[in-house]
Tab-separated table of N, CA and C in Angstrom:
chain	number	residue	atom	x	y	z
Q	11	UNK	N	-6.952	1.385	21.849
Q	11	UNK	CA	-6.531	0.275	21.009
Q	11	UNK	C	-7.216	0.336	19.646
Q	12	UNK	N	-8.518	0.597	19.658
Q	12	UNK	CA	-9.257	0.681	18.407
Q	12	UNK	C	-8.706	1.803	17.537
Q	13	UNK	N	-8.350	2.937	18.163
Q	13	UNK	CA	-7.820	4.065	17.413
Q	13	UNK	C	-6.506	3.687	16.722
Q	14	UNK	N	-5.652	2.934	17.396
Q	14	UNK	CA	-4.396	2.488	16.789
Q	14	UNK	C	-4.670	1.565	15.608
Q	15	UNK	N	-5.640	0.686	15.763
Q	15	UNK	CA	-6.005	-0.240	14.686
Q	15	UNK	C	-6.537	0.535	13.478
Q	16	UNK	N	-7.394	1.526	13.734
Q	16	UNK	CA	-7.935	2.335	12.653
Q	16	UNK	C	-6.841	3.144	11.973
Q	17	UNK	N	-5.900	3.676	12.754
Q	17	UNK	CA	-4.797	4.439	12.176
Q	17	UNK	C	-3.962	3.553	11.265
Q	18	UNK	N	-3.670	2.345	11.707
Q	18	UNK	CA	-2.894	1.404	10.884
Q	18	UNK	C	-3.654	1.077	9.604
Q	19	UNK	N	-4.963	0.869	9.731
Q	19	UNK	CA	-5.773	0.529	8.566
Q	19	UNK	C	-5.809	1.673	7.550
Q	20	UNK	N	-5.989	2.892	8.022
Q	20	UNK	CA	-6.040	4.027	7.091
Q	20	UNK	C	-4.665	4.293	6.479
Q	21	UNK	N	-3.600	4.045	7.232
Q	21	UNK	CA	-2.253	4.152	6.650
Q	21	UNK	C	-2.063	3.105	5.559
Q	22	UNK	N	-2.488	1.881	5.817
Q	22	UNK	CA	-2.341	0.798	4.842
Q	22	UNK	C	-3.121	1.080	3.558
Q	23	UNK	N	-4.369	1.517	3.702
Q	23	UNK	CA	-5.178	1.769	2.507
Q	23	UNK	C	-4.632	2.978	1.739
Q	24	UNK	N	-4.080	3.945	2.454
Q	24	UNK	CA	-3.464	5.097	1.782
Q	24	UNK	C	-2.254	4.646	0.974
Q	25	UNK	N	-1.455	3.779	1.532
Q	25	UNK	CA	-0.288	3.244	0.824
Q	25	UNK	C	-0.725	2.446	-0.401
Q	26	UNK	N	-1.751	1.609	-0.234
Q	26	UNK	CA	-2.257	0.820	-1.367
Q	26	UNK	C	-2.752	1.732	-2.486
Q	27	UNK	N	-3.477	2.786	-2.127
Q	27	UNK	CA	-3.974	3.726	-3.123
Q	27	UNK	C	-2.826	4.454	-3.802
Q	28	UNK	N	-1.847	4.889	-3.037
Q	28	UNK	CA	-0.685	5.582	-3.609
Q	28	UNK	C	0.037	4.686	-4.619
Q	29	UNK	N	0.210	3.422	-4.275
Q	29	UNK	CA	0.893	2.474	-5.161
Q	29	UNK	C	0.071	2.196	-6.416
Q	30	UNK	N	-1.238	2.042	-6.258
Q	30	UNK	CA	-2.106	1.796	-7.423
Q	30	UNK	C	-2.101	3.011	-8.355
Q	31	UNK	N	-2.168	4.192	-7.789
Q	31	UNK	CA	-2.114	5.404	-8.613
Q	31	UNK	C	-0.774	5.516	-9.327
Q	32	UNK	N	0.306	5.189	-8.639
Q	32	UNK	CA	1.637	5.256	-9.250
Q	32	UNK	C	1.739	4.303	-10.442
Q	33	UNK	N	1.137	3.112	-10.319
Q	33	UNK	CA	1.144	2.173	-11.446
Q	33	UNK	C	0.401	2.746	-12.647
Q	34	UNK	N	-0.565	3.615	-12.374
Q	34	UNK	CA	-1.320	4.262	-13.456
Q	34	UNK	C	-0.658	5.565	-13.898
Q	35	UNK	N	0.502	5.879	-13.326
Q	35	UNK	CA	1.214	7.090	-13.695
Q	35	UNK	C	0.668	8.349	-13.045
Q	36	UNK	N	-0.047	8.193	-11.929
Q	36	UNK	CA	-0.661	9.321	-11.247
Q	36	UNK	C	-0.048	9.480	-9.862
Q	37	UNK	N	0.371	10.702	-9.547
Q	37	UNK	CA	0.896	11.004	-8.221
Q	37	UNK	C	0.062	12.128	-7.627
Q	38	UNK	N	-0.576	11.840	-6.497
Q	38	UNK	CA	-1.296	12.873	-5.757
Q	38	UNK	C	-0.400	13.289	-4.590
Q	39	UNK	N	0.252	14.439	-4.700
Q	39	UNK	CA	1.248	14.822	-3.694
Q	39	UNK	C	0.678	15.039	-2.298
Q	40	UNK	N	-0.590	15.332	-2.191
Q	40	UNK	CA	-1.187	15.597	-0.883
Q	40	UNK	C	-1.911	14.391	-0.295
Q	41	UNK	N	-1.815	13.244	-0.930
Q	41	UNK	CA	-2.487	12.032	-0.467
Q	41	UNK	C	-1.952	11.640	0.908
Q	42	UNK	N	-2.871	11.499	1.881
Q	42	UNK	CA	-2.457	11.131	3.236
Q	42	UNK	C	-3.674	10.763	4.065
Q	43	UNK	N	-3.441	10.066	5.178
Q	43	UNK	CA	-4.542	9.861	6.112
Q	43	UNK	C	-4.983	11.222	6.660
Q	44	UNK	N	-6.277	11.409	6.828
Q	44	UNK	CA	-6.801	12.670	7.349
Q	44	UNK	C	-6.653	12.699	8.867
Q	45	UNK	N	-5.805	13.587	9.390
Q	45	UNK	CA	-5.549	13.581	10.839
Q	45	UNK	C	-6.764	13.951	11.684
Q	46	UNK	N	-7.645	14.792	11.170
Q	46	UNK	CA	-8.828	15.195	11.939
Q	46	UNK	C	-9.751	13.995	12.158
Q	47	UNK	N	-10.005	13.238	11.095
Q	47	UNK	CA	-10.909	12.090	11.250
Q	47	UNK	C	-10.279	10.992	12.093
Q	48	UNK	N	-8.975	10.862	12.047
Q	48	UNK	CA	-8.301	9.836	12.853
Q	48	UNK	C	-8.433	10.166	14.337
Q	49	UNK	N	-8.348	11.439	14.674
Q	49	UNK	CA	-8.428	11.862	16.069
Q	49	UNK	C	-9.862	11.940	16.580
Q	50	UNK	N	-10.824	11.928	15.679
Q	50	UNK	CA	-12.226	12.076	16.075
Q	50	UNK	C	-12.784	10.747	16.562
Q	51	UNK	N	-13.592	10.810	17.563
Q	51	UNK	CA	-14.126	9.589	18.164
Q	51	UNK	C	-15.230	8.940	17.336
Q	52	UNK	N	-16.030	9.737	16.619
Q	52	UNK	CA	-17.214	9.196	15.953
Q	52	UNK	C	-17.129	9.176	14.428
Q	53	UNK	N	-16.166	9.844	13.862
Q	53	UNK	CA	-16.002	9.858	12.408
Q	53	UNK	C	-15.041	8.734	12.029
Q	54	UNK	N	-15.389	7.923	11.051
Q	54	UNK	CA	-14.431	6.886	10.634
Q	54	UNK	C	-13.213	7.540	9.968
Q	55	UNK	N	-12.057	6.890	10.038
Q	55	UNK	CA	-10.865	7.457	9.417
Q	55	UNK	C	-11.076	7.676	7.917
Q	56	UNK	N	-10.601	8.800	7.446
Q	56	UNK	CA	-10.724	9.157	6.036
Q	56	UNK	C	-9.353	9.274	5.400
Q	57	UNK	N	-9.316	9.121	4.083
Q	57	UNK	CA	-8.101	9.354	3.305
Q	57	UNK	C	-8.276	10.696	2.608
Q	58	UNK	N	-7.343	11.581	2.843
Q	58	UNK	CA	-7.388	12.898	2.222
Q	58	UNK	C	-6.650	12.831	0.881
Q	59	UNK	N	-7.380	13.092	-0.197
Q	59	UNK	CA	-6.774	13.042	-1.526
Q	59	UNK	C	-6.025	14.328	-1.838
Q	60	UNK	N	-6.452	15.418	-1.268
Q	60	UNK	CA	-5.755	16.690	-1.438
Q	60	UNK	C	-5.960	17.317	-2.795
Q	61	UNK	N	-5.096	18.240	-3.104
Q	61	UNK	CA	-5.184	18.972	-4.369
Q	61	UNK	C	-4.158	18.418	-5.342
Q	62	UNK	N	-4.416	18.673	-6.631
Q	62	UNK	CA	-3.465	18.250	-7.653
Q	62	UNK	C	-3.547	19.214	-8.828
Q	63	UNK	N	-2.538	19.148	-9.662
Q	63	UNK	CA	-2.502	20.002	-10.850
Q	63	UNK	C	-3.509	19.502	-11.888
Q	64	UNK	N	-3.783	20.326	-12.872
Q	64	UNK	CA	-4.697	19.911	-13.945
Q	64	UNK	C	-4.122	18.718	-14.698
Q	65	UNK	N	-2.811	18.684	-14.871
Q	65	UNK	CA	-2.183	17.557	-15.559
Q	65	UNK	C	-2.430	16.251	-14.801
Q	66	UNK	N	-2.269	16.294	-13.501
Q	66	UNK	CA	-2.514	15.097	-12.695
Q	66	UNK	C	-3.992	14.722	-12.743
Q	67	UNK	N	-4.876	15.719	-12.707
Q	67	UNK	CA	-6.319	15.440	-12.801
Q	67	UNK	C	-6.647	14.764	-14.130
Q	68	UNK	N	-6.007	15.197	-15.198
Q	68	UNK	CA	-6.232	14.567	-16.506
Q	68	UNK	C	-5.730	13.124	-16.510
Q	69	UNK	N	-4.552	12.898	-15.923
Q	69	UNK	CA	-4.001	11.534	-15.848
Q	69	UNK	C	-4.912	10.631	-15.022
Q	70	UNK	N	-5.433	11.163	-13.944
Q	70	UNK	CA	-6.334	10.389	-13.098
Q	70	UNK	C	-7.619	10.057	-13.847
Q	71	UNK	N	-8.154	11.032	-14.545
Q	71	UNK	CA	-9.362	10.814	-15.337
Q	71	UNK	C	-9.125	9.754	-16.401
Q	72	UNK	N	-7.989	9.843	-17.082
Q	72	UNK	CA	-7.668	8.855	-18.121
Q	72	UNK	C	-7.505	7.460	-17.520
Q	73	UNK	N	-6.853	7.380	-16.374
Q	73	UNK	CA	-6.641	6.082	-15.733
Q	73	UNK	C	-7.972	5.456	-15.318
Q	74	UNK	N	-8.885	6.267	-14.830
Q	74	UNK	CA	-10.190	5.745	-14.419
Q	74	UNK	C	-11.065	5.379	-15.609
Q	75	UNK	N	-10.827	6.021	-16.745
Q	75	UNK	CA	-11.637	5.764	-17.934
Q	75	UNK	C	-11.204	4.507	-18.681
Q	76	UNK	N	-9.988	4.042	-18.460
Q	76	UNK	CA	-9.499	2.857	-19.159
Q	76	UNK	C	-10.238	1.626	-18.652
Q	77	UNK	N	-10.924	0.911	-19.537
Q	77	UNK	CA	-11.716	-0.248	-19.089
Q	77	UNK	C	-10.884	-1.363	-18.484
Q	78	UNK	N	-9.627	-1.491	-18.880
Q	78	UNK	CA	-8.809	-2.590	-18.360
Q	78	UNK	C	-8.322	-2.301	-16.942
Q	79	UNK	N	-8.283	-1.057	-16.543
Q	79	UNK	CA	-7.848	-0.705	-15.203
Q	79	UNK	C	-8.933	-1.080	-14.211
Q	80	UNK	N	-8.543	-1.738	-13.169
Q	80	UNK	CA	-9.481	-2.095	-12.120
Q	80	UNK	C	-10.402	-3.246	-12.483
Q	81	UNK	N	-10.260	-3.786	-13.684
Q	81	UNK	CA	-11.108	-4.911	-14.083
Q	81	UNK	C	-10.575	-6.171	-13.417
Q	82	UNK	N	-11.299	-6.666	-12.458
Q	82	UNK	CA	-10.853	-7.842	-11.720
Q	82	UNK	C	-11.573	-9.099	-12.151
Q	83	UNK	N	-12.397	-8.975	-13.175
Q	83	UNK	CA	-13.205	-10.114	-13.600
Q	83	UNK	C	-12.574	-10.990	-14.556
């Protein structure tokens, strides 16, 4: 039961991250829940960011550098 709950949680956070990145104009094509950590008994579920092109890395860097992004205050 706990494993199902963790799988749902990691799927949800992966979706939230994908949507937030898309709003910033960034697409990580390999973004997904990490199947190894999900199946492991002692490792918490991880989100695999995967690989991306240099262009996507630049967009991600720019999105993270913008002070208005992520400012919740």
